[in-house]
Coordinates of C-alpha atoms and ligand atoms in Angstrom, one line a residue:
Chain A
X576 CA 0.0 0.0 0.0
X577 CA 1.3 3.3 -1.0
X578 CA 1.0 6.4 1.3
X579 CA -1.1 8.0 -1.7
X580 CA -3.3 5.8 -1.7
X581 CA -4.2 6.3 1.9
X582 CA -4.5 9.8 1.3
X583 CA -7.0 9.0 -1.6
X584 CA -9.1 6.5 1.0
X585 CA -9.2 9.1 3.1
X586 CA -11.1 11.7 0.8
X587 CA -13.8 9.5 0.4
X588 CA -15.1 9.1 4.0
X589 CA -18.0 10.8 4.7
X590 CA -18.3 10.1 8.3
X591 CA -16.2 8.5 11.1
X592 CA -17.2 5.5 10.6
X593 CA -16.1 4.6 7.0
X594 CA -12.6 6.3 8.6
X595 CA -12.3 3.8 11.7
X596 CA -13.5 0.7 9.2
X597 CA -10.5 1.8 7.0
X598 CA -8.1 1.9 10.1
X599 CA -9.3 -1.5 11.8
X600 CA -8.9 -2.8 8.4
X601 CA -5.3 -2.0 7.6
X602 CA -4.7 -2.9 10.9
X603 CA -5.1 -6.0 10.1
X604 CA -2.4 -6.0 7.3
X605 CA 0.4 -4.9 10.4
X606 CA 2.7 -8.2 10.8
X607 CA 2.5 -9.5 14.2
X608 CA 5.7 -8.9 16.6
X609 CA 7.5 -12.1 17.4
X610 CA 6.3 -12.6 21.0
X611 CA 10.4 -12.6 21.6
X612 CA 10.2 -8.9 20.5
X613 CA 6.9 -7.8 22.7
X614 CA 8.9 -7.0 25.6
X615 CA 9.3 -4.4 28.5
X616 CA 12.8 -2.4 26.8
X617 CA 10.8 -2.0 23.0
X618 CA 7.9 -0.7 25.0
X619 CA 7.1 3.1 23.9
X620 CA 6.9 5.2 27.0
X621 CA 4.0 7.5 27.0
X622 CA 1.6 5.3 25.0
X623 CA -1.9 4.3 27.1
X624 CA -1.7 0.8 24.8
X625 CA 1.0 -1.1 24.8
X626 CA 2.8 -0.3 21.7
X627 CA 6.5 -2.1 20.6
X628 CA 8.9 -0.6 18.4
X629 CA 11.6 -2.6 16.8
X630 CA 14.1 -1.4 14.0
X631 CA 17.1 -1.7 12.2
X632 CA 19.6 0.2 10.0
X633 CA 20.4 -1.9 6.8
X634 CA 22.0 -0.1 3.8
X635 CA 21.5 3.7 5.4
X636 CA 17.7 2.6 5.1
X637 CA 15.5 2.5 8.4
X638 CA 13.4 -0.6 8.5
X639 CA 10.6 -0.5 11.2
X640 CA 8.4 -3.2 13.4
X641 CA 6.1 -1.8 15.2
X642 CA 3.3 -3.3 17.0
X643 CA 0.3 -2.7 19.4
X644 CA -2.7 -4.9 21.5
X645 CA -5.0 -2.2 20.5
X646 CA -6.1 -2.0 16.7
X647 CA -7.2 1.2 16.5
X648 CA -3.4 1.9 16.8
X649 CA -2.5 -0.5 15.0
X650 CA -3.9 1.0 11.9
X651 CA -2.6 3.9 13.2
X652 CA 0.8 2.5 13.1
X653 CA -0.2 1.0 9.6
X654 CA -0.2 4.3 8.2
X655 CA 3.0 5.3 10.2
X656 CA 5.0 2.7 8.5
X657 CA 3.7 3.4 5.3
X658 CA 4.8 6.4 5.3
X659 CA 8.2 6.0 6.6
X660 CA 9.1 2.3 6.2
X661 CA 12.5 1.5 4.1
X662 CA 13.4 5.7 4.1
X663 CA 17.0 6.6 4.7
X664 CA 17.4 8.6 8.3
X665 CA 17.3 12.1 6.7
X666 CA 14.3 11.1 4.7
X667 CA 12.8 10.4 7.9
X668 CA 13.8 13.5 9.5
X669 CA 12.2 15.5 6.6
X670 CA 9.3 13.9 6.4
X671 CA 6.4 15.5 8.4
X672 CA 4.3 13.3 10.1
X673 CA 1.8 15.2 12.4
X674 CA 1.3 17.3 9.4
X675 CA 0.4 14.0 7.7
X676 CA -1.8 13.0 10.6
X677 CA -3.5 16.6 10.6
X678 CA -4.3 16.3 6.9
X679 CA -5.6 12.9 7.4
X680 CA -8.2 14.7 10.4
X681 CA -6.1 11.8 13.4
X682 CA -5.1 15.1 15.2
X683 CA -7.0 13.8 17.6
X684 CA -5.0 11.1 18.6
X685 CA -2.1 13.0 18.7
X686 CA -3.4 15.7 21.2
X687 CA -6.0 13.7 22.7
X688 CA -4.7 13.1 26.3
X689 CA -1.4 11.3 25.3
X690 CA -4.5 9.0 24.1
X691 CA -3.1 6.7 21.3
X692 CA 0.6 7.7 21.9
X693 CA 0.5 8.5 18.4
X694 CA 2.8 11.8 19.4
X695 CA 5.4 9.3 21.4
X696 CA 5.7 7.1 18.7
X697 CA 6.2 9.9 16.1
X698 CA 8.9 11.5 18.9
X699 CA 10.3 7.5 19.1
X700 CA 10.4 7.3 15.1
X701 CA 12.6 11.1 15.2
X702 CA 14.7 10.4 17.8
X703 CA 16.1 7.1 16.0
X704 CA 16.2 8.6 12.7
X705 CA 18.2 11.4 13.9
X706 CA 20.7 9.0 15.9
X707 CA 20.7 7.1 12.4
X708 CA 22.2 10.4 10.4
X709 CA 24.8 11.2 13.3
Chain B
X981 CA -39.9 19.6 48.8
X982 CA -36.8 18.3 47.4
X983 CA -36.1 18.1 43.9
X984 CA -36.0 14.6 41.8
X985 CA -35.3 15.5 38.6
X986 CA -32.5 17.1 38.3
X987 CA -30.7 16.4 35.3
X988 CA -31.5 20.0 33.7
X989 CA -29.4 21.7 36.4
X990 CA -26.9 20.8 34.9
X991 CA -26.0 22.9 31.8
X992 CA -23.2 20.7 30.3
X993 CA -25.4 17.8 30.0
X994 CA -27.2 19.2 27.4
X995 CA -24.2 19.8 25.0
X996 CA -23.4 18.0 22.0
X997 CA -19.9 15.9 21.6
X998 CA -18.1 14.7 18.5
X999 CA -21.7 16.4 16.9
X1000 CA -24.1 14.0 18.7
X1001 CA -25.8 14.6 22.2
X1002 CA -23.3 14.1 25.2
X1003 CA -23.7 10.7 27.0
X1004 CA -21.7 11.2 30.1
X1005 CA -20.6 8.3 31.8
X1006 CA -17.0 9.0 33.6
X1007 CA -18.5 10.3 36.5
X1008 CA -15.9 8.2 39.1
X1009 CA -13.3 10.6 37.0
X1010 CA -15.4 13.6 37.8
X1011 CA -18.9 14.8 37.9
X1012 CA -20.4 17.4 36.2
X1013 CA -21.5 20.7 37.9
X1014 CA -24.9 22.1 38.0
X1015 CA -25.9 25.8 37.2
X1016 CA -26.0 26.7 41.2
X1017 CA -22.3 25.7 41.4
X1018 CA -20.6 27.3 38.4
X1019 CA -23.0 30.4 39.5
X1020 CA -21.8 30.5 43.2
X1021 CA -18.1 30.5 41.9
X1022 CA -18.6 33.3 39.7
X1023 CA -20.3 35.2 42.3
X1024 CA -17.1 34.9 44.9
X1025 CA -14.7 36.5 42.0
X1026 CA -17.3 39.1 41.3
X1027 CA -18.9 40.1 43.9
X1028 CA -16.6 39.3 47.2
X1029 CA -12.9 38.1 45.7
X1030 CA -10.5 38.4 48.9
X1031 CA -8.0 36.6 51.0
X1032 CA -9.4 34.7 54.0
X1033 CA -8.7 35.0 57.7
X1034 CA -6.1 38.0 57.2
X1035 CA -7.7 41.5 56.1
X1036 CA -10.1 43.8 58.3
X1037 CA -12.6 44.3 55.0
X1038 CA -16.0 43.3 54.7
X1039 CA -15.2 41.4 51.6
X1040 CA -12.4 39.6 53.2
X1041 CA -15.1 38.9 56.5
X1042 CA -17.3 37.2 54.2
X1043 CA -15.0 35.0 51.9
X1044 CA -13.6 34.0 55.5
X1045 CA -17.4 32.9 56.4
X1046 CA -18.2 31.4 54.0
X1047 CA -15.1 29.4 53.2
X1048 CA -15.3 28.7 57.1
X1049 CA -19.4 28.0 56.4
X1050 CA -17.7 25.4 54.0
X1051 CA -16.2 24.0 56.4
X1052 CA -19.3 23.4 58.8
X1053 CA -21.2 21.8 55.9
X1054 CA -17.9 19.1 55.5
X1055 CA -18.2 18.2 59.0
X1056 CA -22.3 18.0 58.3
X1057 CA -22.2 16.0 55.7
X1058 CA -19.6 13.1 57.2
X1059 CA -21.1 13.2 60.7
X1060 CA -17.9 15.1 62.3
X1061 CA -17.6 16.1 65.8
X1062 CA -16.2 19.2 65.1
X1063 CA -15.4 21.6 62.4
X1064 CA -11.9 21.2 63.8
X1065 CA -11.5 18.2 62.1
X1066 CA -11.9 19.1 59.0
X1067 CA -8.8 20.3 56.7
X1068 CA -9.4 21.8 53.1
X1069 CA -6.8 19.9 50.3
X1070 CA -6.6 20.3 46.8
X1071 CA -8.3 16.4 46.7
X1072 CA -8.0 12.9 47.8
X1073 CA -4.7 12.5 46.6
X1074 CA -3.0 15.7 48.7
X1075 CA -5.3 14.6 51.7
X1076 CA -3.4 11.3 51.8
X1077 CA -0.3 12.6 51.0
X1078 CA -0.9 14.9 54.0
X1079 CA -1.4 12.0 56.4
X1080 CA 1.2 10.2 54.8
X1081 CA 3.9 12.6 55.7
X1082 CA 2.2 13.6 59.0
X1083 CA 1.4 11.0 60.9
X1084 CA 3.4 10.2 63.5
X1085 CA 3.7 6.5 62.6
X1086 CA 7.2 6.2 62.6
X1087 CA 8.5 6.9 66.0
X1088 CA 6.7 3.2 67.0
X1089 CA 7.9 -0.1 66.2
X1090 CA 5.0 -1.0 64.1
X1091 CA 6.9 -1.7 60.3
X1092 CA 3.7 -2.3 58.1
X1093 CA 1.4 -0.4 56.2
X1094 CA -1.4 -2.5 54.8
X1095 CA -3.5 -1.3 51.4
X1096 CA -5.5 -3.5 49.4
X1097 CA -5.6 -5.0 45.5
X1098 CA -8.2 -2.7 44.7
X1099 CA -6.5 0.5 45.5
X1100 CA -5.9 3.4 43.5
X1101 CA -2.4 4.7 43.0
X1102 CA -3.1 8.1 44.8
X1103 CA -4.0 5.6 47.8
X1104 CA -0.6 3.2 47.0
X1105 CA 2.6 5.9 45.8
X1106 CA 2.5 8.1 48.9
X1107 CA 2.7 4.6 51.2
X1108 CA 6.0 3.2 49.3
X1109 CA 6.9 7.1 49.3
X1110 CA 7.0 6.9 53.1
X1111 CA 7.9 3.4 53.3
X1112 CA 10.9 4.0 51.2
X1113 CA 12.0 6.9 53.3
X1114 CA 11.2 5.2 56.9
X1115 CA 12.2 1.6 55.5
X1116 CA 8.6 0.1 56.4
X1117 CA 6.9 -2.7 54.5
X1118 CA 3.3 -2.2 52.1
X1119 CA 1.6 -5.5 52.0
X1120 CA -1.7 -5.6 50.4
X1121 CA -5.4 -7.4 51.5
X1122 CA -6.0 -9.6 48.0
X1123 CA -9.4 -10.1 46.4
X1124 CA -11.7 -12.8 44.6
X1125 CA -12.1 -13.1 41.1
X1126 CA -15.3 -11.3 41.5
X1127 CA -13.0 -8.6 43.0
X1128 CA -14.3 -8.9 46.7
X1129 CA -11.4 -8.1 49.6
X1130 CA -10.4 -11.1 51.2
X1131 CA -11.2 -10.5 54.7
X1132 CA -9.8 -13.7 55.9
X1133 CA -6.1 -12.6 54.4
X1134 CA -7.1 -9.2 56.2
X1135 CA -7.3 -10.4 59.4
X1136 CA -4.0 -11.8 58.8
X1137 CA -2.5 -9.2 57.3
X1138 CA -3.5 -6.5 59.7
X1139 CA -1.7 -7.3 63.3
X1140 CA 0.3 -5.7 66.4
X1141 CA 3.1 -4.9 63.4
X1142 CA 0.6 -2.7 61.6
X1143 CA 1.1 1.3 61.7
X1144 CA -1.7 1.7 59.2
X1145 CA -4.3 0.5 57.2
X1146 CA -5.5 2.6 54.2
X1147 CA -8.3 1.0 52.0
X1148 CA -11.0 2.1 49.5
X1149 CA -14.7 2.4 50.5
X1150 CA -15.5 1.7 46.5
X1151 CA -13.4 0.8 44.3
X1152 CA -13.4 2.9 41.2
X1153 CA -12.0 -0.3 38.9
X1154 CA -14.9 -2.2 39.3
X1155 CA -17.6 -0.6 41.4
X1156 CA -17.2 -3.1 44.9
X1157 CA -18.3 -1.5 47.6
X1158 CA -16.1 -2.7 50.7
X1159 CA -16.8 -3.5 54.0
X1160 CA -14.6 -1.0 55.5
X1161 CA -16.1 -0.8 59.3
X1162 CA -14.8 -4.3 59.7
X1163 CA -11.6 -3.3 58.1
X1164 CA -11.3 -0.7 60.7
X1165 CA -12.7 -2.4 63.2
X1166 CA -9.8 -4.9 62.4
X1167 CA -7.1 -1.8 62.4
X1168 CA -8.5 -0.6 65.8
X1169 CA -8.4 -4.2 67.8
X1170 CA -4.2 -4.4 66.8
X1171 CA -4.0 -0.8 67.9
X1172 CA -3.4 0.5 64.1
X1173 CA -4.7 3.6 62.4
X1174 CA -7.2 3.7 59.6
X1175 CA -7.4 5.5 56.7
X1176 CA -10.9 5.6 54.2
X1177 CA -10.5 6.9 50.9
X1178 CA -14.2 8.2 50.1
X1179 CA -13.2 9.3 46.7
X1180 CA -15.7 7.2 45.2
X1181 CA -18.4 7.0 48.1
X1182 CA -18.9 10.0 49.2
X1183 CA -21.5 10.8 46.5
X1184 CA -23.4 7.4 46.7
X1185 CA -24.4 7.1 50.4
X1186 CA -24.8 9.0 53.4
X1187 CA -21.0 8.9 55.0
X1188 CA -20.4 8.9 59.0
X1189 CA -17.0 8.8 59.9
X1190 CA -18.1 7.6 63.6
X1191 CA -19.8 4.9 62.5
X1192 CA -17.4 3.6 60.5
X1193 CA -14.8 4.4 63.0
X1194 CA -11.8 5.0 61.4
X1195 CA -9.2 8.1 62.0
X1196 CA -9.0 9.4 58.8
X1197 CA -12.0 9.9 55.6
X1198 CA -10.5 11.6 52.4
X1199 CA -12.7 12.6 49.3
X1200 CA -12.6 15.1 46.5
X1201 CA -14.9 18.1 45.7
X1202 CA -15.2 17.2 41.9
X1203 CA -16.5 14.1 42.4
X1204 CA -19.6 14.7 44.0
X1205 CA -20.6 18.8 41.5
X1206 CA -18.0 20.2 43.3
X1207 CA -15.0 22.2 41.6
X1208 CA -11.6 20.5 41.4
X1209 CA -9.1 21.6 43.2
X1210 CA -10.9 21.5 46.6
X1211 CA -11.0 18.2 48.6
X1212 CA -11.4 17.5 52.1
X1213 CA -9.0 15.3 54.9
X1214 CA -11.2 14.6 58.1
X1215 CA -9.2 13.1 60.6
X1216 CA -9.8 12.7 64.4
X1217 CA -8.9 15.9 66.6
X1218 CA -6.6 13.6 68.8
X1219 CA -4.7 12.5 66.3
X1220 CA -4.4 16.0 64.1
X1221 CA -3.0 18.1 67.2
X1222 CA -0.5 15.1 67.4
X1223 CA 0.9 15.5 63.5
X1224 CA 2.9 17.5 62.5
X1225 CA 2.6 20.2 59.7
X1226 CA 3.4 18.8 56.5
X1227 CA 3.5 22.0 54.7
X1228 CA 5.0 25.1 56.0
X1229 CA 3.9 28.5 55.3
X1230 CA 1.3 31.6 56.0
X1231 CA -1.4 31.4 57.7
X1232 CA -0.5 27.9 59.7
X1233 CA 1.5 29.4 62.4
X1234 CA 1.2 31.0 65.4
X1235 CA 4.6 32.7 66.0
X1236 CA 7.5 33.2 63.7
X1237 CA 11.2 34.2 64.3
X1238 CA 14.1 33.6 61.9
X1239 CA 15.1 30.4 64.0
X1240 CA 11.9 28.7 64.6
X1241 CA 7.9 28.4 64.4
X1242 CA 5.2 27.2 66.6
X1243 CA 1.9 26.2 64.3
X1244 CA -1.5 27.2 64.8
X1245 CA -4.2 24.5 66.2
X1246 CA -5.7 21.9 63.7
X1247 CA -7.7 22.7 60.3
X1248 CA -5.0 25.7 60.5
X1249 CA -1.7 24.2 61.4
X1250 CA -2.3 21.8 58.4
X1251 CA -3.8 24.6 55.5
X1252 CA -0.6 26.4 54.6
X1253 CA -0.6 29.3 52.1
X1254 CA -3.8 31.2 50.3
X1255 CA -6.2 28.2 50.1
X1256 CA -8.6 27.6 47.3
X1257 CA -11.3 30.0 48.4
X1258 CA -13.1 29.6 45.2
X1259 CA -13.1 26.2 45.4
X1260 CA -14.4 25.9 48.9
X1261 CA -16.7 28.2 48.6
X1262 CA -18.0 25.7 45.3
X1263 CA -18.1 23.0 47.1
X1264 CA -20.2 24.9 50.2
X1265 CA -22.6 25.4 46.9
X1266 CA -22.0 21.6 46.3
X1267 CA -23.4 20.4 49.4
X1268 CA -26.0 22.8 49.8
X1269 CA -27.0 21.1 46.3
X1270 CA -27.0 17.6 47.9
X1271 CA -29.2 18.9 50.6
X1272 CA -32.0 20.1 48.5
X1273 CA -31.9 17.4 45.9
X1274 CA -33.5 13.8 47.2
X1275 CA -30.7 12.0 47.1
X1276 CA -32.4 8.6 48.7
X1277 CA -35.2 8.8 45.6
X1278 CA -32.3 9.6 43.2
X1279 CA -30.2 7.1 44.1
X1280 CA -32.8 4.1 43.9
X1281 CA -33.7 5.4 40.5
X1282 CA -29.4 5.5 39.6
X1283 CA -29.1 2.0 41.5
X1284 CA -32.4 0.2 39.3
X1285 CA -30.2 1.9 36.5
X1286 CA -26.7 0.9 37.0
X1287 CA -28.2 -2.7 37.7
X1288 CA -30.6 -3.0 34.8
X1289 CA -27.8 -1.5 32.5
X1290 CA -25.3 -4.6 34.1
X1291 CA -27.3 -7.3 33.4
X1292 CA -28.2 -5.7 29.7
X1293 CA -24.1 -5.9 29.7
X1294 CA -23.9 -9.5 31.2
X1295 CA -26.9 -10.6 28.1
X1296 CA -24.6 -8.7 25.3
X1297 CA -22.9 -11.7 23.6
X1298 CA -19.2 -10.6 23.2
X1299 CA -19.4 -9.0 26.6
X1300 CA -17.6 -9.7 29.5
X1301 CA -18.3 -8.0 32.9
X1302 CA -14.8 -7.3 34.6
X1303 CA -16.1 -7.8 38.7
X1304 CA -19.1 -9.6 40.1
X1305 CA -19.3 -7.3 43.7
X1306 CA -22.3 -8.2 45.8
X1307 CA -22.8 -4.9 47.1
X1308 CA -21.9 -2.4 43.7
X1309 CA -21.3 1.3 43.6
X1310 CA -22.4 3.3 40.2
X1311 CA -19.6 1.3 38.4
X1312 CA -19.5 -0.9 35.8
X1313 CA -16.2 -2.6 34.1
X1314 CA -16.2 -4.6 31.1
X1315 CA -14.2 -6.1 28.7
X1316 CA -15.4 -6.2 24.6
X1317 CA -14.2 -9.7 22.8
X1318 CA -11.7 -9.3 19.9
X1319 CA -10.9 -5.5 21.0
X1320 CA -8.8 -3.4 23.7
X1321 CA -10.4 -1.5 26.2
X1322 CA -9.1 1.8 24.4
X1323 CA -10.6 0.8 20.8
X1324 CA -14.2 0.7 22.4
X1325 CA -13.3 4.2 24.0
X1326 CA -12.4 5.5 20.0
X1327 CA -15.4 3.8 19.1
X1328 CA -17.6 5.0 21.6
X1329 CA -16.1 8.4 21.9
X1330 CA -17.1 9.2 18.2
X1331 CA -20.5 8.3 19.0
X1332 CA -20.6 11.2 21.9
X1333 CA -20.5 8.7 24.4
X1334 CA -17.5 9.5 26.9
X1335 CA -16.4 6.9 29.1
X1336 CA -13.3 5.8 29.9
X1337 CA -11.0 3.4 28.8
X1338 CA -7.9 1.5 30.5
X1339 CA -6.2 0.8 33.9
X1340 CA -8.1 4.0 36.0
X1341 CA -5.1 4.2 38.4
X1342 CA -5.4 0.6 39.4
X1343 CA -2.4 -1.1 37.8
X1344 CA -1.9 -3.3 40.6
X1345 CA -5.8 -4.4 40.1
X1346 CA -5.5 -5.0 36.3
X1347 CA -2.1 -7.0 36.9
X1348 CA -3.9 -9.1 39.5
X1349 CA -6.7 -9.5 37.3
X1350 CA -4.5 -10.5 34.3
X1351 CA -5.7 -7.6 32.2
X1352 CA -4.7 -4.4 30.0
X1353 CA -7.6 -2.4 31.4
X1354 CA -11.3 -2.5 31.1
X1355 CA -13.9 0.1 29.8
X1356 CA -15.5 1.6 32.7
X1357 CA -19.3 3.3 32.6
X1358 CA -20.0 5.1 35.8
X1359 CA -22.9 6.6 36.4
X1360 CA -24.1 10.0 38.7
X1361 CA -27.6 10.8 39.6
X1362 CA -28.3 12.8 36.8
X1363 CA -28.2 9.7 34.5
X1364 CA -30.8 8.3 33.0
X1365 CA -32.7 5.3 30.9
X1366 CA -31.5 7.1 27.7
X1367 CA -28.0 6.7 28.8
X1368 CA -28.2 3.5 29.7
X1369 CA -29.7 3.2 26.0
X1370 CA -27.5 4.9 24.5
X1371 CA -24.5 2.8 26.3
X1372 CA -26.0 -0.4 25.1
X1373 CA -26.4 0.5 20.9
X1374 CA -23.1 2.1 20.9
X1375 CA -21.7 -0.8 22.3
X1376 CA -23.9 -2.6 19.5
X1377 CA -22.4 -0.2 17.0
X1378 CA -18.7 -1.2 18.4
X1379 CA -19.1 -4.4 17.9
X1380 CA -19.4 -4.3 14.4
X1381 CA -16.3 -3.0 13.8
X1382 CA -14.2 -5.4 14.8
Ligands
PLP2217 C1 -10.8 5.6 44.7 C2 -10.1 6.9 44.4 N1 -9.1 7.3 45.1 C3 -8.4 8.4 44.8 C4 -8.7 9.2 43.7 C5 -7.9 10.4 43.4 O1 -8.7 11.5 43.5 P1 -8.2 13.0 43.1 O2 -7.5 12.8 41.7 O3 -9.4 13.8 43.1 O4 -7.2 13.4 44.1 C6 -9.7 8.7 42.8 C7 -10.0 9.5 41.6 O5 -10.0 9.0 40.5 C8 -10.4 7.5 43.2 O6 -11.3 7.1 42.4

């Protein structure tokens, strides 16, 4: 699935509830974590779910596991990793994702009472990204 | 004659959310306000803002009364012995923290504070907080499945080695309403003090601190149409003139040179600094509310509700009630098949429903329970059929998304 594609769903809603079908729904497509991976130290601090983040650096490209016992955040997430999944660090870096969120009307999730953790995770997804062009 | 309907004094109640009418059902977070409440706290700033218990004005004299006025009403409405005994705080959570760091448990060889599973973590942090610093032990009274204390482990638990016991009266997980004058009673036979937190009681029945005899009740002012900000610690008069000040500051002491202090007689010795005026004087408005509405009438009608809209629950295929009390509080925890607690809150949230959604400051209780969280509806007098309704088709709706 392509990030434009999203973007193109996402014009078609008319109400909330064709939006939180489409989420559950590509929620579903979000690999499960290797149990070995859902522990305490790739916990995201800050998030009211439990959500895991695993990653690793391959060929100055960031590649991205993330996972979450809640699927509202996992689609969430879906539409995270689309849109950063396989980027180098900088690309990362440049890429704005609560813009994206905004545009997509999930604000809410990223100012709603640390609700989702979508900001952590975003704030996670930086911080490594930056470490990654040091 | 006092009132029974009373849902239309309160203003918020008839607001929309997310563009459909609100369903409020987070009431053990807080309650709403009504009309006489928000008015009375606007009437303070305009009409008599000014410090208490310090200036000669007449504005001053009558903040002072009726913050003081505030204070008679507290002692009213928990059956104190004396307006002495009651100390303003900004909640539950500072009025334990108070005793917490007052009491003079330390000085004994008692080493163990006992809590229970069903505490909330304003009634758990201060304990290790203190039993860090004074190296004493926190052991906690377990509970059934069903989420009832286990008073056998209780009587075990609680001995000649216990400073303190500090439990719920309701628990605001799952709605059980404890026995707490046999907890105390149990506190009191091994010489230990006891600690209520009303947080989640004080609304739902009539409170009497002698009757439950214990040494110290807590609760908040937001949860029963108060303000936030404002909550109350009542604690026997005995035991207050023996603690010592937790905070220092104005209007606590008696005498002040640059080398020492000596503190004013309890409420004052514990009420350091500008209090919330505003806020007591809210919650004076609060009470004076209780008192005209029927609360007995109001509160069959929200008990035939909360238990009608549990068994709907306990009926909905995909549905599983989270607690089984035999004596339960206006709270309701359940579980949704195939989802997280916090996916039905989304869900439900969108359909103007708010409720709440995860582990409500009860880690220890969802650990024991072997869960993330639940989705908690809790219910205030002002609810009604159509909210129970409402509850059970968004539920409905839920459930077809996942
Ligand atoms: C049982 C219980 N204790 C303590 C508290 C803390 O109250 P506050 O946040 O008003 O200090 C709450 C509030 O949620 C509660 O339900």
């Amino acid at each position: 699935m392509e990030l434009a594609e999203i973007k193109e769903s996402f014009e078609f809603f008319d109400d909330w509830e064709d939006k939180y079908r489409f989420i559950l729904e590509i929620g579903k497509d979000l690999p499960d974590m290797d149990d070995d991976y859902r522990i305490e130290k790739n916990l995201i601090r800050g998030c009211q779910s439990q959500v895991w983040l695993v990653y690793a650096i391959e060929d100055n490209k960031l590649r991205f596991q993330i996972d979450s016992d809640a699927h509202i955040v996992r689609g969430l997430l879906k539409i995270l990793l689309v849109a950063i999944n396989n980027l180098s660090p900088s690309e990362i870096i440049e890429t704005d994702l609560e813009t994206l969120f905004e545009e997509l009307g999930l604000m809410a999730h990223l100012s709603m009472s640390r609700g989702n953790g979508l900001r952590a995770m975003i704030g996670k997804i930086n911080q490594i990204a930056e470490n990654g062009a040091s | 004659m006092s009132k029974t309907n009373i849902r239309s004094d309160f203003p918020i109640l008839a607001t929309s959310s997310r563009g459909k009418p609100l369903t409020y059902l987070d009431n053990a977070a807080t309650t709403q306000k009504p009309q006489c409440v928000i008015d009375k706290i606007g009437d303070y700033y305009a009409t008599f803002n000014a410090n208490v218990h310090r200036a000669a004005h007449e504005m001053a004299e009558k903040a002072t009364a009726e913050l003081e006025r505030t204070r008679e009403s507290c002692a009213k409405f928990l059956n104190a012995k004396s307006t002495n005994e009651i100390i303003f705080t900004k909640g539950t959570t500072e009025s334990i923290n108070l005793v917490a760091n007052s009491v003079p448990l330390f000085s004994e060889k008692r080493r163990n504070i006992v809590i229970s599973e069903l505490e909330h973590h304003s009634n758990i942090v201060p304990w290790h907080l203190v039993a860090e610093r004074h190296n004493l032990r926190v052991a906690a009274i377990g509970i059934s499945d069903d989420g009832e204390l286990d008073l056998n482990q209780a009587r075990s638990l609680i001995n000649d080695d216990t400073a303190l016991v500090a439990i719920t009266h309701v628990s605001n997980g799952l709605g059980v309403v404890n026995d707490v004058k046999a907890i105390c009673r149990m506190a009191r036979e091994h010489g230990a003090l006891c600690l209520v937190d009303g947080a989640q009681s004080a609304l739902h029945f009539p409170i009497n601190v002698e009757d439950i005899d214990c040494d110290f009740f807590v609760f908040s002012g937001h949860k029963l149409f108060g303000p936030t900000g404002i909550g109350v610690l009542w604690g026997r008069i005995e035991l207050l003139e023996k603690m010592t000040p937790w905070q220092g500051g104005g209007e606590m002491i008696e005498k002040v040179s640059i080398t020492s202090s000596t503190y004013q007689q309890p409420p004052f010795k514990f009420e350091a600094g500008t209090p919330n005026i505003a806020g007591a004087v809210g919650l004076g408005a609060a009470l004076k509310y209780l008192e005209q509405i029927d609360r007995d009438s109001l509160g069959k009608a929200q008990d035939s509700l909360v238990k009608n809209t549990t068994e709907r629950l306990a009926d909905m295929p995909g549905i599983k009630l989270i607690g089984n009390p035999n004596k339960r509080s206006a709270i309701i925890s359940f579980l949704v098949e195939n989802s997280h607690p916090n996916d039905i809150g989304t869900l439900l949230d969108q359909q103007g429903i708010a409720l709440r959604a995860g582990h409500h400051c009860n880690m220890p209780l969802m650990d024991r329970l072997g869960i993330p969280g639940t989705v908690r509806a809790s219910f205030s007098l002002y609810n009604d059929d159509s909210d129970g309704d409402r509850l059970i088709s968004g539920l409905e709706k839920a459930q077809t998304f996942l």
